Short mmCIF file of C-alpha atoms in Angstrom, two decimals:
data_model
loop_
_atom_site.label_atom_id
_atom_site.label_comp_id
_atom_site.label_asym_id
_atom_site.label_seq_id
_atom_site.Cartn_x
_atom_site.Cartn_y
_atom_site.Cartn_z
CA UNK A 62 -24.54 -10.38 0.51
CA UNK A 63 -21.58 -9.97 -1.56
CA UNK A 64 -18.27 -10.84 0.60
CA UNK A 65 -14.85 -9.43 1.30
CA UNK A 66 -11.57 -10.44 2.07
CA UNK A 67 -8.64 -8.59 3.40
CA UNK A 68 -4.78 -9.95 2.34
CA UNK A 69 -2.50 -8.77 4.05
CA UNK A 70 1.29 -9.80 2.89
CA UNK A 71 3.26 -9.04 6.08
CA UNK A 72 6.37 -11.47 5.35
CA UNK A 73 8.58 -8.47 4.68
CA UNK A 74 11.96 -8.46 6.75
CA UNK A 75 11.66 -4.83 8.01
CA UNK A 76 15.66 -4.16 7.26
CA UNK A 77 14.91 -0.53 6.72
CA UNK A 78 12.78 -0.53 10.00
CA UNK A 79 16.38 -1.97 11.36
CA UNK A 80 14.34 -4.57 13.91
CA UNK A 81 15.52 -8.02 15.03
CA UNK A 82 12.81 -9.34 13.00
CA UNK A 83 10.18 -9.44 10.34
CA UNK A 84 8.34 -5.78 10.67
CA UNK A 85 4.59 -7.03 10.64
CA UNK A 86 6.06 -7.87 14.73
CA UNK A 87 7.58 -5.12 15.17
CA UNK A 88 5.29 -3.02 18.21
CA UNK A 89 3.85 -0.12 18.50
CA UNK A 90 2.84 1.38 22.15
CA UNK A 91 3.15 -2.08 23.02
CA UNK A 92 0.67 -3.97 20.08
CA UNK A 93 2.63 -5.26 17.17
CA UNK A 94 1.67 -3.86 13.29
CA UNK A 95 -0.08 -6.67 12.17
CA UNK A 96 -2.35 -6.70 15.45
CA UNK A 97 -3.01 -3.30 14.80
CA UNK A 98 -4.10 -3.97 11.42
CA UNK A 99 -6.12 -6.27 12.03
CA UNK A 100 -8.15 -4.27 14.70
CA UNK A 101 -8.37 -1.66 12.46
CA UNK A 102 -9.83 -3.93 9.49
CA UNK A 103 -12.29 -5.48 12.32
CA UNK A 104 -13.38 -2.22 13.48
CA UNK A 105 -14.18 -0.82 10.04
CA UNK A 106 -16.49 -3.91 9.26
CA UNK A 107 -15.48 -4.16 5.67
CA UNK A 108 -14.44 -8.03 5.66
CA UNK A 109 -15.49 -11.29 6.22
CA UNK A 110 -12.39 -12.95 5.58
CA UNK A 111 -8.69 -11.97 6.26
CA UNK A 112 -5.86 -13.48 4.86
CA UNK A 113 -2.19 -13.12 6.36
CA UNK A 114 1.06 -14.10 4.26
CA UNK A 115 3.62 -13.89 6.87
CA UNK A 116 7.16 -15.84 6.75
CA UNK A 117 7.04 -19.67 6.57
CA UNK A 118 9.22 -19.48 9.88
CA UNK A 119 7.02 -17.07 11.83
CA UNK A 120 3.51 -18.52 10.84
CA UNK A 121 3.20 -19.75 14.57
CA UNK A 122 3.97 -16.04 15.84
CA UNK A 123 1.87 -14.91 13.31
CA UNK A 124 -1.01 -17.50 14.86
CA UNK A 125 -0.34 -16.73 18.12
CA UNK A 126 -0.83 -12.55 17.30
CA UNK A 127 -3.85 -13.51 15.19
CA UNK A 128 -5.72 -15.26 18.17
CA UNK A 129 -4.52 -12.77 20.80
CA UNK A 130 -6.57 -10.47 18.66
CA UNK A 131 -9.90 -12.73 17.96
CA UNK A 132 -9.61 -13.76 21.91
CA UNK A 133 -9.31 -9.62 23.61
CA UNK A 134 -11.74 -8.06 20.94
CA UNK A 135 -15.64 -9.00 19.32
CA UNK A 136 -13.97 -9.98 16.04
CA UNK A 137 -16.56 -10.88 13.07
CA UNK A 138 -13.42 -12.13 10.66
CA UNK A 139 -12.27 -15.59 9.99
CA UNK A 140 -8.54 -14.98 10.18
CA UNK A 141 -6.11 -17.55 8.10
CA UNK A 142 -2.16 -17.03 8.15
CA UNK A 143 -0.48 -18.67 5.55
CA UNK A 144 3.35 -18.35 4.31
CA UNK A 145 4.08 -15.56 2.05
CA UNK A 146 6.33 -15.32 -1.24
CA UNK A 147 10.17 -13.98 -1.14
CA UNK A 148 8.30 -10.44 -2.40
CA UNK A 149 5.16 -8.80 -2.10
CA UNK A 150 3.74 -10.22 -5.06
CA UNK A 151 4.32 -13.39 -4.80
CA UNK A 152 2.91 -13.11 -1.40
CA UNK A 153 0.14 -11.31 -2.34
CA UNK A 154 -0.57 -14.08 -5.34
CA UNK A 155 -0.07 -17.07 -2.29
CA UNK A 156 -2.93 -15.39 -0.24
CA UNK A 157 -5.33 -14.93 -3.50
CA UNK A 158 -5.70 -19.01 -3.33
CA UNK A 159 -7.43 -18.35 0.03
CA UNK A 160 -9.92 -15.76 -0.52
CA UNK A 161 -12.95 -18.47 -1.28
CA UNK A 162 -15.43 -17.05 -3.08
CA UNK A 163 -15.28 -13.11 -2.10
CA UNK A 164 -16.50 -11.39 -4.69
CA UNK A 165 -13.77 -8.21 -3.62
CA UNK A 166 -10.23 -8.19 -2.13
CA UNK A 167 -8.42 -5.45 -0.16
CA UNK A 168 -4.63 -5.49 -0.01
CA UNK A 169 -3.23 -3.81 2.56
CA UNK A 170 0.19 -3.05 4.24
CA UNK A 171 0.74 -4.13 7.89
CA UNK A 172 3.03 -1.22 8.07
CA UNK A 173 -0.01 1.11 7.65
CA UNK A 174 -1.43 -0.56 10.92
CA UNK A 175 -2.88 3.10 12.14
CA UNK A 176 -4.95 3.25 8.96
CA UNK A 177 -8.20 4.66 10.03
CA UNK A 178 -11.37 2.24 9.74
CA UNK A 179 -13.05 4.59 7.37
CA UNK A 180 -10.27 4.69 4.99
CA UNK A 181 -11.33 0.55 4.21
CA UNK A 182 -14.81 1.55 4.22
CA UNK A 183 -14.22 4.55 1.41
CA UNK A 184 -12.25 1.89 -0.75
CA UNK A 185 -14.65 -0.80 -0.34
CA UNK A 186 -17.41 1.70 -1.57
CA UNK A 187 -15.92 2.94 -4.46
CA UNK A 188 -15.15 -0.67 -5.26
CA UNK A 189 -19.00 -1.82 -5.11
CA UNK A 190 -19.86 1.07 -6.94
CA UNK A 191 -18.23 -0.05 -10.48
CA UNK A 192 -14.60 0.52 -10.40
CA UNK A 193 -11.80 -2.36 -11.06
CA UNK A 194 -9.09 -1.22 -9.04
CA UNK A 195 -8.84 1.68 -6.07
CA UNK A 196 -6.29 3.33 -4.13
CA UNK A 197 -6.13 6.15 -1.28
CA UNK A 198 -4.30 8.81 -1.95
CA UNK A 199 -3.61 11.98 -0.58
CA UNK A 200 -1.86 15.28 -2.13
CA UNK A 201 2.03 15.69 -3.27
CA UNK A 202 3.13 18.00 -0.61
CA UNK A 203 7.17 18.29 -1.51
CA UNK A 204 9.21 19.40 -4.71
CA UNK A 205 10.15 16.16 -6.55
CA UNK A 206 12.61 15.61 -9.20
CA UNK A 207 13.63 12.60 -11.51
CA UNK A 208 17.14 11.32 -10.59
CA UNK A 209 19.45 10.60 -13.82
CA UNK A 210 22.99 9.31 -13.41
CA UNK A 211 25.59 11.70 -12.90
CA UNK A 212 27.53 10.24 -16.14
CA UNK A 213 24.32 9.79 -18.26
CA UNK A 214 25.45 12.80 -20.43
CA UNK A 215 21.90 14.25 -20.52
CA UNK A 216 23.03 17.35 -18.98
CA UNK A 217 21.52 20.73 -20.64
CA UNK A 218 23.57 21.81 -23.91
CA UNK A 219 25.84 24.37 -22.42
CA UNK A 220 25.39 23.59 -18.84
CA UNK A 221 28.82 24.15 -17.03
CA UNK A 222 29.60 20.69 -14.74
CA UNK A 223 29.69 23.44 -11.62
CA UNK A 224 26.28 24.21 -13.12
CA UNK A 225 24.52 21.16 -12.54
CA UNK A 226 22.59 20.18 -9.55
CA UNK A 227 24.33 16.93 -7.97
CA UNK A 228 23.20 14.84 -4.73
CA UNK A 229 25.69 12.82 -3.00
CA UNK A 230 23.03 9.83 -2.28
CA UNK A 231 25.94 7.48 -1.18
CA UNK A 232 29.60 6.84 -0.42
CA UNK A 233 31.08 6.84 -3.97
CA UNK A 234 28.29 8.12 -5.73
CA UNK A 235 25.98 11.03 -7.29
CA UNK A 236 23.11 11.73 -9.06
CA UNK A 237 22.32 14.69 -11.57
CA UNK A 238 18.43 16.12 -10.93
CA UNK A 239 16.53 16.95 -13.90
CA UNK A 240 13.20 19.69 -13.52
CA UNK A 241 10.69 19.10 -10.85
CA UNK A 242 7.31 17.37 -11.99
CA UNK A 243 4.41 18.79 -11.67
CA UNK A 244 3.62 18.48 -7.92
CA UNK A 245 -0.30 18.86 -8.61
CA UNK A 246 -0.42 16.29 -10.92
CA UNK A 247 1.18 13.46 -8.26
CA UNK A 248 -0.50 11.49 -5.45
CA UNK A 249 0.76 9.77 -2.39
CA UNK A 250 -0.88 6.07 -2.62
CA UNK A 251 -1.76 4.57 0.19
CA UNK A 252 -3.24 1.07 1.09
CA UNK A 253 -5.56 -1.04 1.63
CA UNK A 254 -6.33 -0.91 -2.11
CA UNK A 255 -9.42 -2.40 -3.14
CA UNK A 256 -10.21 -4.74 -6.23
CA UNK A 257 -13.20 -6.75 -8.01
CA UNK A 258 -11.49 -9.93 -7.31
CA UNK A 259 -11.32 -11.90 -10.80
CA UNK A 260 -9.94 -8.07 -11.91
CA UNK A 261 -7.13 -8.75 -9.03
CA UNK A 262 -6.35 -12.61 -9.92
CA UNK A 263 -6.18 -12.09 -13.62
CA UNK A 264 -3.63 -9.14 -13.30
CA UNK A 265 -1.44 -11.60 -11.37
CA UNK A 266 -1.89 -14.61 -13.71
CA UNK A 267 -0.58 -12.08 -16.59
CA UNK A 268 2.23 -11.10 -14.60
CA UNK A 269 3.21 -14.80 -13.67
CA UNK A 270 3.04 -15.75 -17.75
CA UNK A 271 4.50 -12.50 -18.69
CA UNK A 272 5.74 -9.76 -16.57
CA UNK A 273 6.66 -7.31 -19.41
CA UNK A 274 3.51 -7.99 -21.44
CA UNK A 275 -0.71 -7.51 -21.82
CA UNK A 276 -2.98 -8.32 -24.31
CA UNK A 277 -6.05 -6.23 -25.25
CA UNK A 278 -7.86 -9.53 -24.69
CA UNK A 279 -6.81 -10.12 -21.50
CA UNK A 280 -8.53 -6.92 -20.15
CA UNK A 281 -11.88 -7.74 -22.02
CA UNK A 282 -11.90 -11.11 -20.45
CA UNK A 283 -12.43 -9.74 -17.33
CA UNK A 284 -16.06 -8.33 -18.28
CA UNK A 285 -17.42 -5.31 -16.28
CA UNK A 286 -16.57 -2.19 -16.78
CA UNK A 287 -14.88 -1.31 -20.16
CA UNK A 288 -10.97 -1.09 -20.19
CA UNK A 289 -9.01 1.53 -22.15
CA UNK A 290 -6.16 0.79 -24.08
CA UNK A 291 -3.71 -1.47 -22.60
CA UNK A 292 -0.86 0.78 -21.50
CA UNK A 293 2.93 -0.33 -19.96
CA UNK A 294 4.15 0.81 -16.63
CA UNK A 295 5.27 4.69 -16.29
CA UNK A 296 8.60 4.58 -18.19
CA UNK A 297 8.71 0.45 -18.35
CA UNK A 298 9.22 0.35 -14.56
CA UNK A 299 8.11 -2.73 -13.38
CA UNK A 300 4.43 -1.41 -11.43
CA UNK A 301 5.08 -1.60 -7.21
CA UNK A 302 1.64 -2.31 -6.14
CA UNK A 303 -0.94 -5.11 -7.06
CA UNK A 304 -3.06 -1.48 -9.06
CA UNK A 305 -0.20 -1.39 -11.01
CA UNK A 306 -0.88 -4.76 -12.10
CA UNK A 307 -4.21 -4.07 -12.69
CA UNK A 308 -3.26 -0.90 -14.35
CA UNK A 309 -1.64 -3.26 -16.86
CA UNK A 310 -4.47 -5.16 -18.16
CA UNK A 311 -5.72 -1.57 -19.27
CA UNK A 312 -8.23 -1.02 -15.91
CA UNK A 313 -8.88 2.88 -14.29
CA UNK A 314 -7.32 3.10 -10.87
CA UNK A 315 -9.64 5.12 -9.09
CA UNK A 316 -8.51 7.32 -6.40
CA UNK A 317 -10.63 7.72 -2.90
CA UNK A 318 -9.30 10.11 -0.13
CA UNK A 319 -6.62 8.49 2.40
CA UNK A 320 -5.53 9.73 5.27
CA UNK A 321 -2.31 11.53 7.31
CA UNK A 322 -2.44 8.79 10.09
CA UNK A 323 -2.26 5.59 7.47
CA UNK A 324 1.54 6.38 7.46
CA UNK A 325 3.07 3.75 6.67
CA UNK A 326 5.99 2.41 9.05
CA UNK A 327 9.58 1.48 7.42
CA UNK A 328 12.21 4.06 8.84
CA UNK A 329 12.59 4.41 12.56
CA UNK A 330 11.31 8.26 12.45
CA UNK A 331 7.86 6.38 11.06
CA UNK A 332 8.22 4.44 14.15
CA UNK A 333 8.88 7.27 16.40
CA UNK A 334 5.88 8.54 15.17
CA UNK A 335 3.91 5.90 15.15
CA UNK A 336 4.31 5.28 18.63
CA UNK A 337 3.08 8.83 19.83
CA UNK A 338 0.57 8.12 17.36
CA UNK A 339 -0.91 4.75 18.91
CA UNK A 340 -0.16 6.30 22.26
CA UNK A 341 -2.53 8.79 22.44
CA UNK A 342 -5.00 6.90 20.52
CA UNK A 343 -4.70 4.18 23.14
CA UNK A 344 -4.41 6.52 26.14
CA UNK A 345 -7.83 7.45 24.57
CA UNK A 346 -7.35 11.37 26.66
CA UNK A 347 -9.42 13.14 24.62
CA UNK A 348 -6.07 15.51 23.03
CA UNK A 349 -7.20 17.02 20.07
CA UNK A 350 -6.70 14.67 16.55
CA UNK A 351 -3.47 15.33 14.97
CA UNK A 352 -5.04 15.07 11.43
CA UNK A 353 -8.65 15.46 9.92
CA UNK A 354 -11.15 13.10 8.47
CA UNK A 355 -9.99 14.31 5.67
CA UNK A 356 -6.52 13.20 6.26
CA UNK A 357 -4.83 16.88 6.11
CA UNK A 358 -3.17 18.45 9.29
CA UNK A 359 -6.48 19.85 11.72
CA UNK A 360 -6.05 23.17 11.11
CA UNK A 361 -9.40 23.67 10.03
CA UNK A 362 -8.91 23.37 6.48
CA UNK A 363 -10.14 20.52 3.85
CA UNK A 364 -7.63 18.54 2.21
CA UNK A 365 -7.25 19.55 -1.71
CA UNK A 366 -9.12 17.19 -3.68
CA UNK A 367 -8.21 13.67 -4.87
CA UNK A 368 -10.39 12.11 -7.28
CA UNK A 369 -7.81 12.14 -10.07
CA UNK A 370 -6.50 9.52 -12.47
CA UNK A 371 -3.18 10.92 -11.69
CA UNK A 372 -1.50 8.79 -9.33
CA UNK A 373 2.23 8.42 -8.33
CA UNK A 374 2.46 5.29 -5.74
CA UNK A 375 4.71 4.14 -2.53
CA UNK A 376 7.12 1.46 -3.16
CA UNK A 377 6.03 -2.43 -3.14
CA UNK A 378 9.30 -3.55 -2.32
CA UNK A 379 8.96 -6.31 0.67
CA UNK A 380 11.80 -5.30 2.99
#
């Protein structure tokens, strides 16, 4: 039976989240994130194997959450913590030297500890079915527009400077907004995102030799599926997320449906709402679901469909 390992890289310092310390132990109703992860992981049954990259000076409290969790549930993982990068990447590359011989790796953020179990078990299917690299995603639901610095001149010809739209975004400083994108073409990416693993460690052995750069042979090395054309990050950006990486070495990303409850915890208002979250979940009292299977609000109404090539993703930053 071909085998499956989860990484999680929870050695990110949670500033944002504004906690005392790293955020994977940071707790929810009680249960910190990366407890709640890995129940959720357990419970969905896609892994044999999970790997943790927390920081080098919390791998004991990282131990010591991993074996509360094998010891209070019926856990069918072998659980390893090891000590992450100083990002996610390299974090994410540290925990690829422990993944044995799986033949697919899941990454997935501790901060989306309330994903639900069959948001793994969509990934993990799509995965098995063919495709390189997958994501969950779920529908653009606000306007967005592209930043551009207030004194980058690209104004509109004509446009007075009482014309132009302006955001004060901090003390001192401003941005200009160009036109909104197209809010049907964008996607909200979620995690865990699911890879063919020699697909996963050969993205991250280009990006160690050469962050900037892919070769055409790189992708055909891989074998498998056929690559298209090599193609750069959107607009040179360096890519956020371990698909981005794959994205690189000319690989489909494949989008599965994700799911309102995977939020993903880095301001305190996630927190807030993660906590009423994991409350009633916990409480177990029967309350109707606050989202659908689908991963829209329950109002009785599918989500709008997903399975586009057209992704926009979250941030990797490691904060």
């Amino acid at each position: 039976m071909l085998s499956t390992c989860v990484i999680i890289p929870a050695a990110g310092s949670g500033t944002r989240l504004g906690g005392a310390e790293p955020k994977a132990f940071v707790r929810v109703n009680g249960r910190s994130l990366l407890a709640r992860s890995l129940d959720a992981i357990n419970s969905s049954g896609v892994a044999s194997t999970v790997v943790v990259a927390a920081p080098e000076e919390f791998l004991f409290r990282a131990r010591e959450e991993i074996a509360a969790v094998t010891a209070n549930t019926e856990c069918r993982m072998s659980i390893t913590a090891v000590a992450g990068g100083n990002d996610r990447t390299e974090s994410v590359q540290i925990a690829l030297k422990h993944v044995g011989d799986a033949e697919f790796v899941l990454v997935h953020d501790a901060a989306r500890c309330l994903t639900p179990p069959e948001v793994f078990r969509r990934v993990l299917a799509a995965v098995r079915s063919g495709a390189a690299a997958v994501v969950p995603v779920l529908p653009m639901i606000d306007t967005v527009r592209r930043a551009v610095p207030a004194d980058s001149g690209s104004s509109r010809a004509g446009a007075s400077e009482s014309a132009r739209p302006l955001v004060q975004v901090s003390s001192g400083s401003r941005e200009r907004l160009s036109g909104a994108l197209e809010r049907a073409d964008l996607r909200r990416v979620q995690t865990p995102q699911g890879f063919r693993t020699e697909v996963l460690l050969r993205a991250h052995e280009q990006h160690r030799r050469d962050p900037d750069a892919v070769s055409d042979e790189e992708a055909a090395a891989v074998g498998g599926a056929a690559p298209t054309d090599t193609v750069p990050a959107a607009g040179g950006a360096a890519p956020t997320d371990d698909a981005g990486l794959v994205e690189r070495l000319g690989f489909d990303v494949v989008a599965v449906p994700g799911h309102e409850e995977a939020l993903k915890i880095t301001y305190p208002l996630d927190l807030l709402l993660g906590e009423q979250l994991a409350r009633i979940r916990d409480e177990g009292t029967g309350a109707a679901p606050l989202t659908s299977d689908t991963g829209s609000p329950a109002t009785g109404t599918d989500s709008p469909a997903t399975d586009t090539d057209s992704l926009t993703r979250d941030s990797g930053e490691q904060r």
